[in-house]
mmCIF file of C-alpha atoms and ligand atoms in Angstrom:
data_model
loop_
_atom_site.group_PDB
_atom_site.id
_atom_site.type_symbol
_atom_site.label_atom_id
_atom_site.label_comp_id
_atom_site.label_asym_id
_atom_site.label_seq_id
_atom_site.Cartn_x
_atom_site.Cartn_y
_atom_site.Cartn_z
ATOM 1 C CA MET A 155 56.005 -8.292 2.702
ATOM 2 C CA GLU A 156 53.013 -9.873 1.032
ATOM 3 C CA SER A 157 49.839 -9.882 3.102
ATOM 4 C CA SER A 158 49.255 -13.524 2.162
ATOM 5 C CA GLU A 159 52.282 -14.776 4.097
ATOM 6 C CA ILE A 160 51.730 -17.639 6.517
ATOM 7 C CA ARG A 161 53.198 -16.641 9.883
ATOM 8 C CA ILE A 162 52.312 -16.739 13.540
ATOM 9 C CA LYS A 163 52.646 -13.122 14.659
ATOM 10 C CA GLN A 164 51.288 -13.330 18.186
ATOM 11 C CA HIS A 165 51.667 -16.112 20.716
ATOM 12 C CA PRO A 166 50.642 -16.282 24.384
ATOM 13 C CA ILE A 167 54.088 -17.306 25.702
ATOM 14 C CA LEU A 168 56.594 -16.660 22.893
ATOM 15 C CA ASP A 169 57.999 -13.343 21.732
ATOM 16 C CA PHE A 170 59.090 -12.708 18.177
ATOM 17 C CA PRO A 171 61.977 -10.223 18.056
ATOM 18 C CA GLU A 172 62.041 -7.607 15.297
ATOM 19 C CA ARG A 173 64.255 -8.713 12.451
ATOM 20 C CA ARG A 174 65.441 -7.009 9.312
ATOM 21 C CA LYS A 175 63.594 -7.920 6.124
ATOM 22 C CA VAL A 176 65.906 -9.251 3.433
ATOM 23 C CA ARG A 177 65.530 -10.329 -0.152
ATOM 24 C CA PHE A 178 66.464 -13.855 -1.180
ATOM 25 C CA TYR A 179 65.713 -16.113 -4.117
ATOM 26 C CA TRP A 180 63.837 -19.387 -4.476
ATOM 27 C CA GLU A 181 64.310 -21.037 -7.864
ATOM 28 C CA GLY A 182 65.260 -17.594 -9.206
ATOM 29 C CA LYS A 183 62.124 -15.883 -7.845
ATOM 30 C CA GLU A 184 62.703 -12.989 -5.462
ATOM 31 C CA LEU A 185 61.112 -13.358 -2.027
ATOM 32 C CA LEU A 186 61.289 -11.526 1.285
ATOM 33 C CA GLY A 187 62.085 -13.053 4.644
ATOM 34 C CA TYR A 188 63.545 -12.103 7.989
ATOM 35 C CA GLU A 189 67.301 -12.182 8.443
ATOM 36 C CA GLY A 190 68.338 -15.067 10.693
ATOM 37 C CA GLU A 191 65.110 -17.030 10.518
ATOM 38 C CA PRO A 192 65.345 -20.602 9.194
ATOM 39 C CA VAL A 193 65.242 -20.732 5.399
ATOM 40 C CA ALA A 194 62.392 -23.257 5.631
ATOM 41 C CA SER A 195 60.349 -20.776 7.694
ATOM 42 C CA ALA A 196 60.825 -18.035 5.127
ATOM 43 C CA LEU A 197 59.834 -20.409 2.324
ATOM 44 C CA HIS A 198 56.828 -21.719 4.227
ATOM 45 C CA ALA A 199 55.697 -18.162 4.946
ATOM 46 C CA ALA A 200 55.760 -17.567 1.192
ATOM 47 C CA GLY A 201 53.617 -20.664 0.627
ATOM 48 C CA ILE A 202 56.459 -22.871 -0.634
ATOM 49 C CA LYS A 203 56.157 -26.297 0.954
ATOM 50 C CA VAL A 204 57.961 -28.638 -1.431
ATOM 51 C CA LEU A 205 61.699 -28.185 -0.816
ATOM 52 C CA HIS A 206 63.183 -31.463 -1.987
ATOM 53 C CA LYS A 207 62.458 -34.405 -4.303
ATOM 54 C CA SER A 208 63.327 -37.877 -3.051
ATOM 55 C CA MET A 209 66.222 -39.734 -4.616
ATOM 56 C CA LYS A 210 64.539 -42.886 -5.950
ATOM 57 C CA GLU A 211 60.953 -41.952 -6.729
ATOM 58 C CA GLY A 212 61.157 -38.157 -6.988
ATOM 59 C CA ARG A 213 58.511 -37.728 -4.311
ATOM 60 C CA SER A 214 57.914 -34.299 -2.834
ATOM 61 C CA ARG A 215 59.506 -33.598 0.542
ATOM 62 C CA GLY A 216 59.351 -30.580 2.827
ATOM 63 C CA PHE A 217 59.490 -29.261 6.358
ATOM 64 C CA PHE A 218 59.153 -32.366 8.589
ATOM 65 C CA CYS A 219 61.161 -32.631 11.841
ATOM 66 C CA ALA A 220 62.169 -28.933 11.767
ATOM 67 C CA ILE A 221 65.199 -29.622 13.998
ATOM 68 C CA GLY A 222 67.814 -30.948 11.572
ATOM 69 C CA ASN A 223 67.295 -34.651 12.264
ATOM 70 C CA CYS A 224 65.866 -35.886 8.975
ATOM 71 C CA SER A 225 66.711 -35.086 5.366
ATOM 72 C CA SER A 226 63.288 -33.994 4.210
ATOM 73 C CA CYS A 227 64.207 -30.337 3.735
ATOM 74 C CA LEU A 228 67.507 -30.634 1.843
ATOM 75 C CA VAL A 229 68.006 -27.748 -0.564
ATOM 76 C CA ILE A 230 70.806 -26.197 -2.574
ATOM 77 C CA VAL A 231 72.026 -22.888 -1.114
ATOM 78 C CA ASP A 232 74.323 -20.719 -3.202
ATOM 79 C CA GLY A 233 75.320 -23.830 -5.173
ATOM 80 C CA VAL A 234 75.998 -25.995 -2.114
ATOM 81 C CA PRO A 235 73.799 -29.152 -1.976
ATOM 82 C CA ASN A 236 72.483 -30.998 1.088
ATOM 83 C CA VAL A 237 71.789 -27.904 3.187
ATOM 84 C CA ARG A 238 69.026 -28.408 5.756
ATOM 85 C CA ALA A 239 66.576 -25.568 5.191
ATOM 86 C CA CYS A 240 65.149 -25.941 8.705
ATOM 87 C CA THR A 241 68.442 -25.092 10.421
ATOM 88 C CA GLU A 242 70.111 -22.797 7.855
ATOM 89 C CA LYS A 243 69.714 -19.125 8.734
ATOM 90 C CA LEU A 244 68.427 -16.762 6.082
ATOM 91 C CA ARG A 245 70.883 -14.202 4.713
ATOM 92 C CA ALA A 246 70.345 -11.345 2.277
ATOM 93 C CA GLY A 247 70.839 -12.382 -1.340
ATOM 94 C CA MET A 248 70.811 -16.103 -0.606
ATOM 95 C CA ARG A 249 69.962 -18.253 -3.645
ATOM 96 C CA VAL A 250 67.976 -21.321 -2.673
ATOM 97 C CA GLU A 251 66.964 -24.083 -5.072
ATOM 98 C CA MET A 252 64.998 -27.294 -4.787
ATOM 99 C CA GLN A 253 67.272 -30.305 -4.483
ATOM 100 C CA LYS A 254 66.341 -33.289 -6.627
ATOM 101 C CA GLY A 255 67.846 -36.479 -5.226
ATOM 102 C CA VAL A 256 71.369 -36.186 -3.873
ATOM 103 C CA GLY A 257 72.062 -32.833 -5.538
ATOM 104 C CA PRO A 258 74.945 -31.874 -7.780
ATOM 105 C CA ALA A 259 78.471 -32.939 -6.902
ATOM 106 C CA LEU A 260 80.739 -30.221 -5.616
ATOM 107 C CA ILE A 261 83.890 -29.948 -7.682
ATOM 108 C CA SER A 262 86.943 -28.421 -6.085
ATOM 109 C CA LYS A 263 88.469 -25.557 -8.094
ATOM 110 C CA GLU A 264 91.975 -26.110 -6.680
HETATM 111 S S1 FES B 166 62.913 -30.888 8.370
HETATM 112 FE FE1 FES B 166 64.069 -32.529 9.138
HETATM 113 S S2 FES B 166 66.138 -31.904 8.827
HETATM 114 FE FE2 FES B 166 64.952 -30.229 8.192
#
C-alpha cells in the first residue's frame, strides 16, 4: 500500500484487526484497500474525498455522517447507483465511480 495513505493505525482504546489487502477501482484507477472496510474509508485513505456531485448544482459531496443517514457519499458500485460508500463493504475487484446527480437508471434485462 502507498506510504501516503491517510489512516489511523494505532488508537488508545480501539483495535484494528488484520484484513486482507484487495485491489479495487475508482474511476478506472486501481487502488488498494482492506477487504470489508467501508468503501468510503478505502477511498479516503487514498486521498479521494469527493465521492458525489449534487443533483441541482453539481456541488462536491463526500464522507459526511459516515453512518448511512445522509446521501452525501452516494456512488456507483459495479454499475449500481445510489450505493452509500460509508456503509458498503469493500470487495476485491469492485468498480466504484463518482455519482453525478441521481445516477444512471437501472434497466432490467428481463
Ligand atoms: S456519509 Fe452520510 S450516508 Fe454516507
